[in-house]
PDB file of C-alpha atoms in Angstrom:
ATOM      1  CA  UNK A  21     -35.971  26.602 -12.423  1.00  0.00           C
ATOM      2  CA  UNK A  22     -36.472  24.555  -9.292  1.00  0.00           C
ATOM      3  CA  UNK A  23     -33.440  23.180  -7.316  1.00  0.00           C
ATOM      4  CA  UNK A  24     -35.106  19.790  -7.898  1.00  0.00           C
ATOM      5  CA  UNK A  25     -35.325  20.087 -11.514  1.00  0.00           C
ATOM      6  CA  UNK A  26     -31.823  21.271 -11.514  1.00  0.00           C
ATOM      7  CA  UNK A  27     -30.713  17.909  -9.533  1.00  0.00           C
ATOM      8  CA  UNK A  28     -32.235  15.883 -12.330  1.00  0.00           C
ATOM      9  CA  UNK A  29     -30.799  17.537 -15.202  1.00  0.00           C
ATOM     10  CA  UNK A  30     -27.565  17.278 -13.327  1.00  0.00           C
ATOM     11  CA  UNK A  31     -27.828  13.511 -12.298  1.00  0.00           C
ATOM     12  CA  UNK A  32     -29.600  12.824 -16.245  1.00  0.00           C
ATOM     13  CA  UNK A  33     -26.686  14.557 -17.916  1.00  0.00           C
ATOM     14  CA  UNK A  34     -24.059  12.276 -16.110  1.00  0.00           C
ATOM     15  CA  UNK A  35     -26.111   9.078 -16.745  1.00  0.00           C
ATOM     16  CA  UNK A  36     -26.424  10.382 -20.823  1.00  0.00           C
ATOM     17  CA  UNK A  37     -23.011  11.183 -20.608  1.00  0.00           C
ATOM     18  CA  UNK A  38     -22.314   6.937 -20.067  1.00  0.00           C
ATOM     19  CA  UNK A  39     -24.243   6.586 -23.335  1.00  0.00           C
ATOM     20  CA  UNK A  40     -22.366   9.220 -25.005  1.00  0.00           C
ATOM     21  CA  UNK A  41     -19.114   8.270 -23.738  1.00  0.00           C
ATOM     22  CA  UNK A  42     -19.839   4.289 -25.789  1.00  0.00           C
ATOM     23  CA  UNK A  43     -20.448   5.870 -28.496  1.00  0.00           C
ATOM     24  CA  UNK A  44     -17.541   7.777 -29.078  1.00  0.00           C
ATOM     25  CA  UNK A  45     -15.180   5.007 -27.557  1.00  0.00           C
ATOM     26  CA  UNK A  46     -16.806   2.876 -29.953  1.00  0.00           C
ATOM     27  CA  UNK A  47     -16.786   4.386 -33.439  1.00  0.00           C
ATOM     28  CA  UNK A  48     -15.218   7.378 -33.269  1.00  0.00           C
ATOM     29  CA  UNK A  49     -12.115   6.386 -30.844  1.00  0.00           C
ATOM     30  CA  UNK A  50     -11.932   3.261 -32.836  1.00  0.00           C
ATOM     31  CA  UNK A  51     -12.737   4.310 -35.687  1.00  0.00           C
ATOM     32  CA  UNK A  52     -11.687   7.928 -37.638  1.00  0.00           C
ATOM     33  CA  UNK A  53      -9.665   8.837 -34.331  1.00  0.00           C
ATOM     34  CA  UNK A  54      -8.021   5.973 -33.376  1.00  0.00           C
ATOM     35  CA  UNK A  55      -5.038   8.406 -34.624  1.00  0.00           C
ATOM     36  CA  UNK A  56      -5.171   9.643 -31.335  1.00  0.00           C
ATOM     37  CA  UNK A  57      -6.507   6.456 -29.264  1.00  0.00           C
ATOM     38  CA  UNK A  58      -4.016   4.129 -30.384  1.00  0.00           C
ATOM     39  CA  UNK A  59      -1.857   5.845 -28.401  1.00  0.00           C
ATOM     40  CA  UNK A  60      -3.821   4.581 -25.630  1.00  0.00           C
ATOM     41  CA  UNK A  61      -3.537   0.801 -26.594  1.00  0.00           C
ATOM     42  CA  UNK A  62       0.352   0.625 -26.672  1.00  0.00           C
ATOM     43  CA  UNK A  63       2.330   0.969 -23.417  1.00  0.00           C
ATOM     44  CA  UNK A  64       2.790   4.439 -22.329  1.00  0.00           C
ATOM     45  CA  UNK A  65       5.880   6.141 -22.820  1.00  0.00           C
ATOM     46  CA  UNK A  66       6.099   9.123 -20.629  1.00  0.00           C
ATOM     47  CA  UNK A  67       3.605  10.533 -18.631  1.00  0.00           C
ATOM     48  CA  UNK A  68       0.868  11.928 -21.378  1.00  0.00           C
ATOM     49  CA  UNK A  69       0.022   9.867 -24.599  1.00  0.00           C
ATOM     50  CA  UNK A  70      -1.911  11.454 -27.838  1.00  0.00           C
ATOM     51  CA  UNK A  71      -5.349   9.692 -26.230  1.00  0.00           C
ATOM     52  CA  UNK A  72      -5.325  12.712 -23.811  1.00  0.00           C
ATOM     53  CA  UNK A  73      -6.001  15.258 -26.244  1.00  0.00           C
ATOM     54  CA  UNK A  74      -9.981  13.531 -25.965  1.00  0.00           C
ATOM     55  CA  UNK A  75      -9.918  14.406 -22.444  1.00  0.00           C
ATOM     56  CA  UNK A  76      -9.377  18.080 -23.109  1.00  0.00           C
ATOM     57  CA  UNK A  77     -11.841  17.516 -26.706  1.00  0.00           C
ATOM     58  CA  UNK A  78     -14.327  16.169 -24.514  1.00  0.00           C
ATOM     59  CA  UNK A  79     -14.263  18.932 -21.531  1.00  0.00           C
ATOM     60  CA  UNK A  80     -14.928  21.562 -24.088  1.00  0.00           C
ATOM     61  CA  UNK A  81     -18.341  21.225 -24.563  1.00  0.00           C
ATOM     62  CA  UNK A  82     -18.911  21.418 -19.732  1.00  0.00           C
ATOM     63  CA  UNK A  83     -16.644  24.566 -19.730  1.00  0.00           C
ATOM     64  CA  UNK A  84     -18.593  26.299 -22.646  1.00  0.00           C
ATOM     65  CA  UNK A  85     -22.305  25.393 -20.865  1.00  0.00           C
ATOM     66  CA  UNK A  86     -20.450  26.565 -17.824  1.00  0.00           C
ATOM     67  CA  UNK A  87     -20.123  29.749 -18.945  1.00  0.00           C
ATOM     68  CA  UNK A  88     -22.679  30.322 -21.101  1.00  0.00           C
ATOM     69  CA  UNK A  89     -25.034  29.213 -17.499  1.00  0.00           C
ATOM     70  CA  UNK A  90     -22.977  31.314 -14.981  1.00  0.00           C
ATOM     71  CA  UNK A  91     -21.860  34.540 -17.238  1.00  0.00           C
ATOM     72  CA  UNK A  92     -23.890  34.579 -20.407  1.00  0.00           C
ATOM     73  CA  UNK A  93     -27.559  34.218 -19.276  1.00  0.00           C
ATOM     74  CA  UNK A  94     -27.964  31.325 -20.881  1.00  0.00           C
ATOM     75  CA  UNK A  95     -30.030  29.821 -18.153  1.00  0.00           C
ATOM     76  CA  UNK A  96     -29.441  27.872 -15.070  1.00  0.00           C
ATOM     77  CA  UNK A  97     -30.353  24.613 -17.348  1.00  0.00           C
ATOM     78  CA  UNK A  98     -26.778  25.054 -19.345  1.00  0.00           C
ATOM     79  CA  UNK A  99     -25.027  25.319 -15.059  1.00  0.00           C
ATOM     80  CA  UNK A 100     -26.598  21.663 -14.439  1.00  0.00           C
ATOM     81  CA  UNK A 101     -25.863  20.406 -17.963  1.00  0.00           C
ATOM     82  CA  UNK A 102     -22.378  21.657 -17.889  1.00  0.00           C
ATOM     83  CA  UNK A 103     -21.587  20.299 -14.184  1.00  0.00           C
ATOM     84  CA  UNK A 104     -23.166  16.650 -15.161  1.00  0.00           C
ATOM     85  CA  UNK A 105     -20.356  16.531 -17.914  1.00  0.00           C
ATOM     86  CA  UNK A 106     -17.792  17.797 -15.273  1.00  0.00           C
ATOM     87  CA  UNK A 107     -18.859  15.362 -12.770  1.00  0.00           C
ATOM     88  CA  UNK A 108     -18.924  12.288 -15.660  1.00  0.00           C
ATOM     89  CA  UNK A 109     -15.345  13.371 -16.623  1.00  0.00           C
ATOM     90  CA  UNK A 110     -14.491  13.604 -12.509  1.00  0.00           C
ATOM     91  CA  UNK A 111     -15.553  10.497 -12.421  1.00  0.00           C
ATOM     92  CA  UNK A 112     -13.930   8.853 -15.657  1.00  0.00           C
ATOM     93  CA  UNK A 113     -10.573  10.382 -14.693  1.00  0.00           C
ATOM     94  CA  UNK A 114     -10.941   8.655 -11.088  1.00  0.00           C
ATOM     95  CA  UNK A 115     -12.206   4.898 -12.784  1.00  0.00           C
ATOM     96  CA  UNK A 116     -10.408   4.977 -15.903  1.00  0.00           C
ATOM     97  CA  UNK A 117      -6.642   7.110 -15.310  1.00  0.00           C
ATOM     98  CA  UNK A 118      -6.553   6.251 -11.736  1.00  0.00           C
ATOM     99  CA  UNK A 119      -7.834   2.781 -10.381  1.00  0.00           C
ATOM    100  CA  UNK A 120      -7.700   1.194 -14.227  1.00  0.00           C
ATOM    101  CA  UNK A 121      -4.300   2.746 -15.442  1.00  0.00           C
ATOM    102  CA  UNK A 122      -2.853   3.820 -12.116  1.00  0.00           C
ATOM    103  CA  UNK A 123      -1.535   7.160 -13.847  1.00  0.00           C
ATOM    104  CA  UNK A 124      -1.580   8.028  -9.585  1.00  0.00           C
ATOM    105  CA  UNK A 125      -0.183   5.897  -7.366  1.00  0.00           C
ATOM    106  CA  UNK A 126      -2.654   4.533  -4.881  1.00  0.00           C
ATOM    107  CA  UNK A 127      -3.086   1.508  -2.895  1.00  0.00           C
ATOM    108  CA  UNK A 128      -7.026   1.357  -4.172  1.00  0.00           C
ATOM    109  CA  UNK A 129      -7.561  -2.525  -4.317  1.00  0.00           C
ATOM    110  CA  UNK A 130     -11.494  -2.894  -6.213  1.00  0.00           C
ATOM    111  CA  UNK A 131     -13.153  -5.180  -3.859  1.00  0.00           C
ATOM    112  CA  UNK A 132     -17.506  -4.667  -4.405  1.00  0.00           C
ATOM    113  CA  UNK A 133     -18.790  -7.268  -7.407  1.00  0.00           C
ATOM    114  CA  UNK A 134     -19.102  -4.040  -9.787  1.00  0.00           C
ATOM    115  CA  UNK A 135     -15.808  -2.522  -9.368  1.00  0.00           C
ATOM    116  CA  UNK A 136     -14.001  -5.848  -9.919  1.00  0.00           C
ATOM    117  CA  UNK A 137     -16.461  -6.176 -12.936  1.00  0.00           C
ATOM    118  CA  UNK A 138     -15.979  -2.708 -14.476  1.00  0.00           C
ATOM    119  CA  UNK A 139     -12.365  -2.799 -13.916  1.00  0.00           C
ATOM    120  CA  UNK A 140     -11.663  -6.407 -15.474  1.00  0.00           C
ATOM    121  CA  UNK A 141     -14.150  -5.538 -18.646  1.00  0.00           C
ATOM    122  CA  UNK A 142     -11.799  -2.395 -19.085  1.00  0.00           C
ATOM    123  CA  UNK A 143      -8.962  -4.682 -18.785  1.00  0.00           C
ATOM    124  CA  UNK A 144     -10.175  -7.033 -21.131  1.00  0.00           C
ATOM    125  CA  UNK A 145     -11.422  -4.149 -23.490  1.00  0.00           C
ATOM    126  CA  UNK A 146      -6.918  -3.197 -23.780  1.00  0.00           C
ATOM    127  CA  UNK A 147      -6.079  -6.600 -24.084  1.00  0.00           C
ATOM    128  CA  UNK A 148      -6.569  -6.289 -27.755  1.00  0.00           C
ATOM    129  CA  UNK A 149      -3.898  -4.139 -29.354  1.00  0.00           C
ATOM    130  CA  UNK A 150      -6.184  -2.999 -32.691  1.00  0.00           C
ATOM    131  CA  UNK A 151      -8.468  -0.980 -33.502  1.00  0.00           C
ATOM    132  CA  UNK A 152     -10.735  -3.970 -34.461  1.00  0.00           C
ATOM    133  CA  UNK A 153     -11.661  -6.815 -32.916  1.00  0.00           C
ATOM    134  CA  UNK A 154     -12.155  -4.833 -28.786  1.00  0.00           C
ATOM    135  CA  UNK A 155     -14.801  -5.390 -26.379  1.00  0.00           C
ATOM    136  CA  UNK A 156     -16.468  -3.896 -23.765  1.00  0.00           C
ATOM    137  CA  UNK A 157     -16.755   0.200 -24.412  1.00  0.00           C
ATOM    138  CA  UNK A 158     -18.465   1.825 -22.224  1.00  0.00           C
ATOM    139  CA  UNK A 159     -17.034   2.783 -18.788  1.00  0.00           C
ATOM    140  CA  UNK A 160     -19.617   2.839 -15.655  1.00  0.00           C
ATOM    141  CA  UNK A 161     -21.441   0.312 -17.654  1.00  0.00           C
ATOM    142  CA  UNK A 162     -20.181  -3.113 -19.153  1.00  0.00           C
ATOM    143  CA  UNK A 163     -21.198  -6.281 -19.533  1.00  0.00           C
ATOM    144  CA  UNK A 164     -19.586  -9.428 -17.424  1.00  0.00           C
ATOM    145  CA  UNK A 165     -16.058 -10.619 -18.085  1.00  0.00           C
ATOM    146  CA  UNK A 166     -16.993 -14.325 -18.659  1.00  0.00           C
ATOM    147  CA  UNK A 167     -19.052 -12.962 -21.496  1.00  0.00           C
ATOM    148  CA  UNK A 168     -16.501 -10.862 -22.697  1.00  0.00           C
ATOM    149  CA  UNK A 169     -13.877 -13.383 -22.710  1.00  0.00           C
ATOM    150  CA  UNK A 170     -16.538 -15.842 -24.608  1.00  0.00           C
ATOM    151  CA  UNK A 171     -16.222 -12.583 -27.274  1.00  0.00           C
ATOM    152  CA  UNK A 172     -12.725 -12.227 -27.330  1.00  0.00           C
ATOM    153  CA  UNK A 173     -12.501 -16.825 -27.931  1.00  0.00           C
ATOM    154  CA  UNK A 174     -15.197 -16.456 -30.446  1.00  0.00           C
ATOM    155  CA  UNK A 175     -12.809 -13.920 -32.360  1.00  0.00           C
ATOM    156  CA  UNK A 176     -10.049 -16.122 -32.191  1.00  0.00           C
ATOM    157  CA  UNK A 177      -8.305 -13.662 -29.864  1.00  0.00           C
ATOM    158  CA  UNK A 178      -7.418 -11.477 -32.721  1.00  0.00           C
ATOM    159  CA  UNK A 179      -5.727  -8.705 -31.904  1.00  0.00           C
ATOM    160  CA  UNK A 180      -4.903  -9.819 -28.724  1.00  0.00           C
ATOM    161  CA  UNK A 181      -1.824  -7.951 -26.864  1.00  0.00           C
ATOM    162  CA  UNK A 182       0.751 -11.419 -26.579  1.00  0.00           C
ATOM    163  CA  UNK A 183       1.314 -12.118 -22.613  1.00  0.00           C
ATOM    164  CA  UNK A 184       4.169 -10.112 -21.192  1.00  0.00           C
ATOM    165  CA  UNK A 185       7.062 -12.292 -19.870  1.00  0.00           C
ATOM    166  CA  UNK A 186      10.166 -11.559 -17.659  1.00  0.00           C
ATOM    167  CA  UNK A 187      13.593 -11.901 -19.371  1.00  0.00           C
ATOM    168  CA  UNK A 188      14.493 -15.485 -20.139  1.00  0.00           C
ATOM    169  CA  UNK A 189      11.534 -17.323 -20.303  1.00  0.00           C
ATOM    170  CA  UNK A 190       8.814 -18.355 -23.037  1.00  0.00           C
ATOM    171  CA  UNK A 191       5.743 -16.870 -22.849  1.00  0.00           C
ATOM    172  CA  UNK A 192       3.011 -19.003 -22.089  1.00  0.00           C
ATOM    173  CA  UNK A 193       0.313 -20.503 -24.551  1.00  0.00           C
TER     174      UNK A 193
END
């Protein structure tokens, strides 16, 4: 297979992998395993929460193509296919644990129109505390906050987390 052809599986498989990744965020994460991804929803207590089992669910599939490119003769196909998930769950873990949830510290401040937008629709996607009633699932992908926010107003904010307020005061309506 041609280094070109290669390229494109690899670059396909990460752009699939943005479909993929809505769909199970959508009705498997909040749906049959929300077991695991309400975890995700509450504030974290310690370092790991039960959501990061998906992340090690999920990476399954890349280190099996891995091998079965690089040591089983499967075929160089199974290499690019298996690095495109890699690289999609590279990426993820930099968006999503680090700039979104800050599970490093970093002094990242989003500042281009997209990563403002992806970052706020991920934002607005935990403001709701249930399984029901969330927008915005994908996580390169989403659509724009005001139209989110028209979502979440339409719903009646249901399931939205109440605002957090210091010690002492009322919370703000």
């Amino acid at each position: 297979m041609s280094p070109l052809a290669l390229l494109l599986i690899f670059v396909a498989t990460i752009a699939a992998m943005e479909g993929f990744a809505y769909v199970m965020h959508r009705w498997v994460m909040h749906g049959p395993g929300w077991f695991l991804h309400a975890s995700h929803h509450r504030p974290r207590a310690g370092h790991w929460e039960a959501n990061d089992l998906y992340f090690v669910i999920f990476a399954l599939p890349s280190i099996l193509l891995l091998l079965g490119g690089v040591q089983w003769n499967w075929g160089a196909w199974a290499t690019a296919v298996g690095a495109g998930i890699a690289a999609y769950g590279a990426i993820y873990l930099g968006f999503h644990d680090i700039i979104v949830h800050r599970r490093v510290g970093h002094r990242y401040v989003p500042r281009s129109r997209y990563m403002k937008r992806i970052v706020q629709a991920h934002r607005l996607h935990h403001a709701v505390e249930t399984k029901e009633g969330t927008v915005s699932f994908g996580f390169l992908v989403a659509p724009r906050p005001e139209a989110l926010k028209r979502e979440l107003a339409r719903r009646d904010r249901a399931g939205v987390r109440a605002p957090v307020t210091p010690a002492g005061q009322a919370p703000r309506h």
